[in-house]
């Protein structure tokens, strides 16, 4: 079953943060960007923000995400893109790591599992797409669990 969140409190946090900051986002029917070129995509996101004062977002049909909701997943990704733009961190692996380190500070320090979920979503997927740029992650839920499990077995 893919429609339950891994963390209700993370979902609630994302929903609340997004609703407080809703004016920062502009919803489109679909992506307007070519994600095969991360450098240009970042420049386009930044230019969009500088000219319109909003971050573009869209709702995809990814049913296998850690939030158990395509809507909360889209809100999280829009929040994450906003972090990239305001911290001037591009979509490279280094930019993903820097954005994660900034973004995790929004969460209470004792939310260890939720911080690990963010790391899997941001850093883990960044590593994956750096190593396998043409291999999409079909199931983000499974990917996140495997990423977290692999980290704990290394300890």
PDB file of N, CA and C in Angstrom, residues 84-143:
ATOM      1  N   UNK A  84      16.953  25.497  -3.151  1.00  0.00           N
ATOM      2  CA  UNK A  84      18.039  25.598  -4.148  1.00  0.00           C
ATOM      3  C   UNK A  84      18.208  27.040  -4.606  1.00  0.00           C
ATOM      4  N   UNK A  85      17.111  27.679  -4.941  1.00  0.00           N
ATOM      5  CA  UNK A  85      17.175  29.029  -5.521  1.00  0.00           C
ATOM      6  C   UNK A  85      17.646  30.043  -4.489  1.00  0.00           C
ATOM      7  N   UNK A  86      17.078  30.025  -3.284  1.00  0.00           N
ATOM      8  CA  UNK A  86      17.452  31.069  -2.315  1.00  0.00           C
ATOM      9  C   UNK A  86      18.862  30.884  -1.763  1.00  0.00           C
ATOM     10  N   UNK A  87      19.391  29.654  -1.816  1.00  0.00           N
ATOM     11  CA  UNK A  87      20.763  29.416  -1.347  1.00  0.00           C
ATOM     12  C   UNK A  87      21.759  29.408  -2.503  1.00  0.00           C
ATOM     13  N   UNK A  88      21.254  29.579  -3.731  1.00  0.00           N
ATOM     14  CA  UNK A  88      22.086  29.588  -4.937  1.00  0.00           C
ATOM     15  C   UNK A  88      22.886  28.294  -5.090  1.00  0.00           C
ATOM     16  N   UNK A  89      22.239  27.182  -4.789  1.00  0.00           N
ATOM     17  CA  UNK A  89      22.846  25.859  -4.973  1.00  0.00           C
ATOM     18  C   UNK A  89      22.207  25.191  -6.178  1.00  0.00           C
ATOM     19  N   UNK A  90      23.008  24.955  -7.207  1.00  0.00           N
ATOM     20  CA  UNK A  90      22.474  24.353  -8.421  1.00  0.00           C
ATOM     21  C   UNK A  90      22.043  22.907  -8.167  1.00  0.00           C
ATOM     22  N   UNK A  91      21.656  22.209  -9.239  1.00  0.00           N
ATOM     23  CA  UNK A  91      21.135  20.844  -9.117  1.00  0.00           C
ATOM     24  C   UNK A  91      22.209  19.780  -9.266  1.00  0.00           C
ATOM     25  N   UNK A  92      23.463  20.150  -9.027  1.00  0.00           N
ATOM     26  CA  UNK A  92      24.555  19.165  -8.999  1.00  0.00           C
ATOM     27  C   UNK A  92      24.467  18.387  -7.686  1.00  0.00           C
ATOM     28  N   UNK A  93      25.262  17.334  -7.563  1.00  0.00           N
ATOM     29  CA  UNK A  93      25.277  16.579  -6.303  1.00  0.00           C
ATOM     30  C   UNK A  93      25.708  17.474  -5.145  1.00  0.00           C
ATOM     31  N   UNK A  94      26.712  18.305  -5.373  1.00  0.00           N
ATOM     32  CA  UNK A  94      27.144  19.236  -4.321  1.00  0.00           C
ATOM     33  C   UNK A  94      26.014  20.191  -3.942  1.00  0.00           C
ATOM     34  N   UNK A  95      25.278  20.672  -4.937  1.00  0.00           N
ATOM     35  CA  UNK A  95      24.139  21.551  -4.672  1.00  0.00           C
ATOM     36  C   UNK A  95      23.045  20.851  -3.899  1.00  0.00           C
ATOM     37  N   UNK A  96      22.829  19.573  -4.204  1.00  0.00           N
ATOM     38  CA  UNK A  96      21.827  18.793  -3.463  1.00  0.00           C
ATOM     39  C   UNK A  96      22.242  18.632  -2.001  1.00  0.00           C
ATOM     40  N   UNK A  97      23.512  18.307  -1.786  1.00  0.00           N
ATOM     41  CA  UNK A  97      24.005  18.138  -0.415  1.00  0.00           C
ATOM     42  C   UNK A  97      23.894  19.449   0.352  1.00  0.00           C
ATOM     43  N   UNK A  98      24.311  20.544  -0.260  1.00  0.00           N
ATOM     44  CA  UNK A  98      24.216  21.849   0.399  1.00  0.00           C
ATOM     45  C   UNK A  98      22.768  22.224   0.695  1.00  0.00           C
ATOM     46  N   UNK A  99      21.883  21.964  -0.255  1.00  0.00           N
ATOM     47  CA  UNK A  99      20.464  22.275  -0.049  1.00  0.00           C
ATOM     48  C   UNK A  99      19.873  21.420   1.063  1.00  0.00           C
ATOM     49  N   UNK A 100      20.235  20.146   1.089  1.00  0.00           N
ATOM     50  CA  UNK A 100      19.777  19.272   2.178  1.00  0.00           C
ATOM     51  C   UNK A 100      20.242  19.809   3.528  1.00  0.00           C
ATOM     52  N   UNK A 101      21.505  20.170   3.622  1.00  0.00           N
ATOM     53  CA  UNK A 101      22.035  20.660   4.904  1.00  0.00           C
ATOM     54  C   UNK A 101      21.312  21.925   5.364  1.00  0.00           C
ATOM     55  N   UNK A 102      20.911  22.764   4.428  1.00  0.00           N
ATOM     56  CA  UNK A 102      20.137  23.958   4.776  1.00  0.00           C
ATOM     57  C   UNK A 102      18.707  23.571   5.143  1.00  0.00           C
ATOM     58  N   UNK A 103      18.093  22.728   4.337  1.00  0.00           N
ATOM     59  CA  UNK A 103      16.680  22.384   4.497  1.00  0.00           C
ATOM     60  C   UNK A 103      16.419  21.595   5.775  1.00  0.00           C
ATOM     61  N   UNK A 104      17.334  20.731   6.169  1.00  0.00           N
ATOM     62  CA  UNK A 104      17.106  19.918   7.365  1.00  0.00           C
ATOM     63  C   UNK A 104      17.032  20.772   8.628  1.00  0.00           C
ATOM     64  N   UNK A 105      17.611  21.974   8.579  1.00  0.00           N
ATOM     65  CA  UNK A 105      17.584  22.862   9.742  1.00  0.00           C
ATOM     66  C   UNK A 105      16.179  23.388  10.038  1.00  0.00           C
ATOM     67  N   UNK A 106      15.257  23.234   9.113  1.00  0.00           N
ATOM     68  CA  UNK A 106      13.871  23.626   9.360  1.00  0.00           C
ATOM     69  C   UNK A 106      13.182  22.656  10.323  1.00  0.00           C
ATOM     70  N   UNK A 107      13.686  21.423  10.378  1.00  0.00           N
ATOM     71  CA  UNK A 107      13.057  20.388  11.210  1.00  0.00           C
ATOM     72  C   UNK A 107      13.677  20.366  12.604  1.00  0.00           C
ATOM     73  N   UNK A 108      12.886  19.988  13.610  1.00  0.00           N
ATOM     74  CA  UNK A 108      13.462  19.828  14.946  1.00  0.00           C
ATOM     75  C   UNK A 108      14.570  18.776  14.929  1.00  0.00           C
ATOM     76  N   UNK A 109      15.628  19.011  15.666  1.00  0.00           N
ATOM     77  CA  UNK A 109      16.795  18.106  15.686  1.00  0.00           C
ATOM     78  C   UNK A 109      16.417  16.686  16.115  1.00  0.00           C
ATOM     79  N   UNK A 110      15.411  16.557  16.971  1.00  0.00           N
ATOM     80  CA  UNK A 110      15.040  15.226  17.458  1.00  0.00           C
ATOM     81  C   UNK A 110      14.243  14.413  16.426  1.00  0.00           C
ATOM     82  N   UNK A 111      13.910  14.999  15.305  1.00  0.00           N
ATOM     83  CA  UNK A 111      13.209  14.285  14.238  1.00  0.00           C
ATOM     84  C   UNK A 111      14.219  13.524  13.376  1.00  0.00           C
ATOM     85  N   UNK A 112      14.920  12.619  13.970  1.00  0.00           N
ATOM     86  CA  UNK A 112      15.996  11.904  13.263  1.00  0.00           C
ATOM     87  C   UNK A 112      15.491  11.131  12.043  1.00  0.00           C
ATOM     88  N   UNK A 113      14.396  10.406  12.206  1.00  0.00           N
ATOM     89  CA  UNK A 113      13.875   9.622  11.087  1.00  0.00           C
ATOM     90  C   UNK A 113      13.457  10.534   9.934  1.00  0.00           C
ATOM     91  N   UNK A 114      12.809  11.637  10.254  1.00  0.00           N
ATOM     92  CA  UNK A 114      12.373  12.564   9.214  1.00  0.00           C
ATOM     93  C   UNK A 114      13.571  13.191   8.504  1.00  0.00           C
ATOM     94  N   UNK A 115      14.622  13.473   9.246  1.00  0.00           N
ATOM     95  CA  UNK A 115      15.839  14.011   8.628  1.00  0.00           C
ATOM     96  C   UNK A 115      16.470  12.960   7.716  1.00  0.00           C
ATOM     97  N   UNK A 116      16.426  11.697   8.136  1.00  0.00           N
ATOM     98  CA  UNK A 116      16.926  10.623   7.273  1.00  0.00           C
ATOM     99  C   UNK A 116      16.078  10.489   6.011  1.00  0.00           C
ATOM    100  N   UNK A 117      14.774  10.679   6.149  1.00  0.00           N
ATOM    101  CA  UNK A 117      13.910  10.648   4.966  1.00  0.00           C
ATOM    102  C   UNK A 117      14.279  11.770   3.997  1.00  0.00           C
ATOM    103  N   UNK A 118      14.500  12.982   4.540  1.00  0.00           N
ATOM    104  CA  UNK A 118      14.928  14.087   3.674  1.00  0.00           C
ATOM    105  C   UNK A 118      16.252  13.767   2.999  1.00  0.00           C
ATOM    106  N   UNK A 119      17.178  13.190   3.753  1.00  0.00           N
ATOM    107  CA  UNK A 119      18.474  12.841   3.170  1.00  0.00           C
ATOM    108  C   UNK A 119      18.313  11.839   2.036  1.00  0.00           C
ATOM    109  N   UNK A 120      17.468  10.847   2.236  1.00  0.00           N
ATOM    110  CA  UNK A 120      17.238   9.851   1.184  1.00  0.00           C
ATOM    111  C   UNK A 120      16.639  10.499  -0.057  1.00  0.00           C
ATOM    112  N   UNK A 121      15.664  11.381   0.158  1.00  0.00           N
ATOM    113  CA  UNK A 121      14.997  12.054  -0.952  1.00  0.00           C
ATOM    114  C   UNK A 121      15.926  12.998  -1.706  1.00  0.00           C
ATOM    115  N   UNK A 122      16.793  13.682  -0.969  1.00  0.00           N
ATOM    116  CA  UNK A 122      17.616  14.726  -1.590  1.00  0.00           C
ATOM    117  C   UNK A 122      19.003  14.196  -1.958  1.00  0.00           C
ATOM    118  N   UNK A 123      19.755  13.766  -0.964  1.00  0.00           N
ATOM    119  CA  UNK A 123      21.131  13.322  -1.204  1.00  0.00           C
ATOM    120  C   UNK A 123      21.149  11.961  -1.891  1.00  0.00           C
ATOM    121  N   UNK A 124      20.354  11.031  -1.369  1.00  0.00           N
ATOM    122  CA  UNK A 124      20.323   9.683  -1.949  1.00  0.00           C
ATOM    123  C   UNK A 124      19.939   9.704  -3.413  1.00  0.00           C
ATOM    124  N   UNK A 125      18.882  10.443  -3.726  1.00  0.00           N
ATOM    125  CA  UNK A 125      18.476  10.530  -5.130  1.00  0.00           C
ATOM    126  C   UNK A 125      19.511  11.295  -5.951  1.00  0.00           C
ATOM    127  N   UNK A 126      20.154  12.293  -5.341  1.00  0.00           N
ATOM    128  CA  UNK A 126      21.226  13.009  -6.039  1.00  0.00           C
ATOM    129  C   UNK A 126      22.368  12.084  -6.411  1.00  0.00           C
ATOM    130  N   UNK A 127      22.751  11.215  -5.484  1.00  0.00           N
ATOM    131  CA  UNK A 127      23.810  10.231  -5.762  1.00  0.00           C
ATOM    132  C   UNK A 127      23.367   9.299  -6.890  1.00  0.00           C
ATOM    133  N   UNK A 128      22.135   8.798  -6.766  1.00  0.00           N
ATOM    134  CA  UNK A 128      21.620   7.880  -7.782  1.00  0.00           C
ATOM    135  C   UNK A 128      21.671   8.507  -9.175  1.00  0.00           C
ATOM    136  N   UNK A 129      21.146   9.730  -9.294  1.00  0.00           N
ATOM    137  CA  UNK A 129      21.084  10.358 -10.624  1.00  0.00           C
ATOM    138  C   UNK A 129      22.444  10.826 -11.115  1.00  0.00           C
ATOM    139  N   UNK A 130      23.405  11.012 -10.218  1.00  0.00           N
ATOM    140  CA  UNK A 130      24.776  11.306 -10.644  1.00  0.00           C
ATOM    141  C   UNK A 130      25.406  10.049 -11.238  1.00  0.00           C
ATOM    142  N   UNK A 131      25.166   8.905 -10.602  1.00  0.00           N
ATOM    143  CA  UNK A 131      25.742   7.644 -11.071  1.00  0.00           C
ATOM    144  C   UNK A 131      24.960   7.024 -12.221  1.00  0.00           C
ATOM    145  N   UNK A 132      23.640   7.200 -12.218  1.00  0.00           N
ATOM    146  CA  UNK A 132      22.775   6.568 -13.225  1.00  0.00           C
ATOM    147  C   UNK A 132      21.807   7.599 -13.805  1.00  0.00           C
ATOM    148  N   UNK A 133      22.288   8.554 -14.573  1.00  0.00           N
ATOM    149  CA  UNK A 133      21.421   9.643 -15.030  1.00  0.00           C
ATOM    150  C   UNK A 133      20.254   9.203 -15.909  1.00  0.00           C
ATOM    151  N   UNK A 134      20.373   8.062 -16.555  1.00  0.00           N
ATOM    152  CA  UNK A 134      19.306   7.602 -17.446  1.00  0.00           C
ATOM    153  C   UNK A 134      18.432   6.527 -16.819  1.00  0.00           C
ATOM    154  N   UNK A 135      18.586   6.310 -15.512  1.00  0.00           N
ATOM    155  CA  UNK A 135      17.818   5.259 -14.843  1.00  0.00           C
ATOM    156  C   UNK A 135      16.905   5.891 -13.782  1.00  0.00           C
ATOM    157  N   UNK A 136      15.639   6.131 -14.143  1.00  0.00           N
ATOM    158  CA  UNK A 136      14.735   6.760 -13.175  1.00  0.00           C
ATOM    159  C   UNK A 136      14.454   5.859 -11.972  1.00  0.00           C
ATOM    160  N   UNK A 137      14.165   6.493 -10.862  1.00  0.00           N
ATOM    161  CA  UNK A 137      13.761   5.760  -9.656  1.00  0.00           C
ATOM    162  C   UNK A 137      12.260   5.547  -9.775  1.00  0.00           C
ATOM    163  N   UNK A 138      11.868   4.316  -9.948  1.00  0.00           N
ATOM    164  CA  UNK A 138      10.455   4.005 -10.160  1.00  0.00           C
ATOM    165  C   UNK A 138       9.656   4.046  -8.859  1.00  0.00           C
ATOM    166  N   UNK A 139      10.301   3.668  -7.760  1.00  0.00           N
ATOM    167  CA  UNK A 139       9.594   3.583  -6.484  1.00  0.00           C
ATOM    168  C   UNK A 139      10.404   4.330  -5.426  1.00  0.00           C
ATOM    169  N   UNK A 140      10.022   5.576  -5.172  1.00  0.00           N
ATOM    170  CA  UNK A 140      10.764   6.394  -4.214  1.00  0.00           C
ATOM    171  C   UNK A 140      10.649   5.857  -2.789  1.00  0.00           C
ATOM    172  N   UNK A 141       9.574   5.178  -2.478  1.00  0.00           N
ATOM    173  CA  UNK A 141       9.395   4.604  -1.141  1.00  0.00           C
ATOM    174  C   UNK A 141      10.455   3.522  -0.893  1.00  0.00           C
ATOM    175  N   UNK A 142      10.543   2.613  -1.837  1.00  0.00           N
ATOM    176  CA  UNK A 142      11.523   1.529  -1.732  1.00  0.00           C
ATOM    177  C   UNK A 142      12.945   2.091  -1.735  1.00  0.00           C
ATOM    178  N   UNK A 143      13.186   3.074  -2.599  1.00  0.00           N
ATOM    179  CA  UNK A 143      14.515   3.686  -2.670  1.00  0.00           C
ATOM    180  C   UNK A 143      14.894   4.298  -1.321  1.00  0.00           C
TER     181      UNK A 143
END
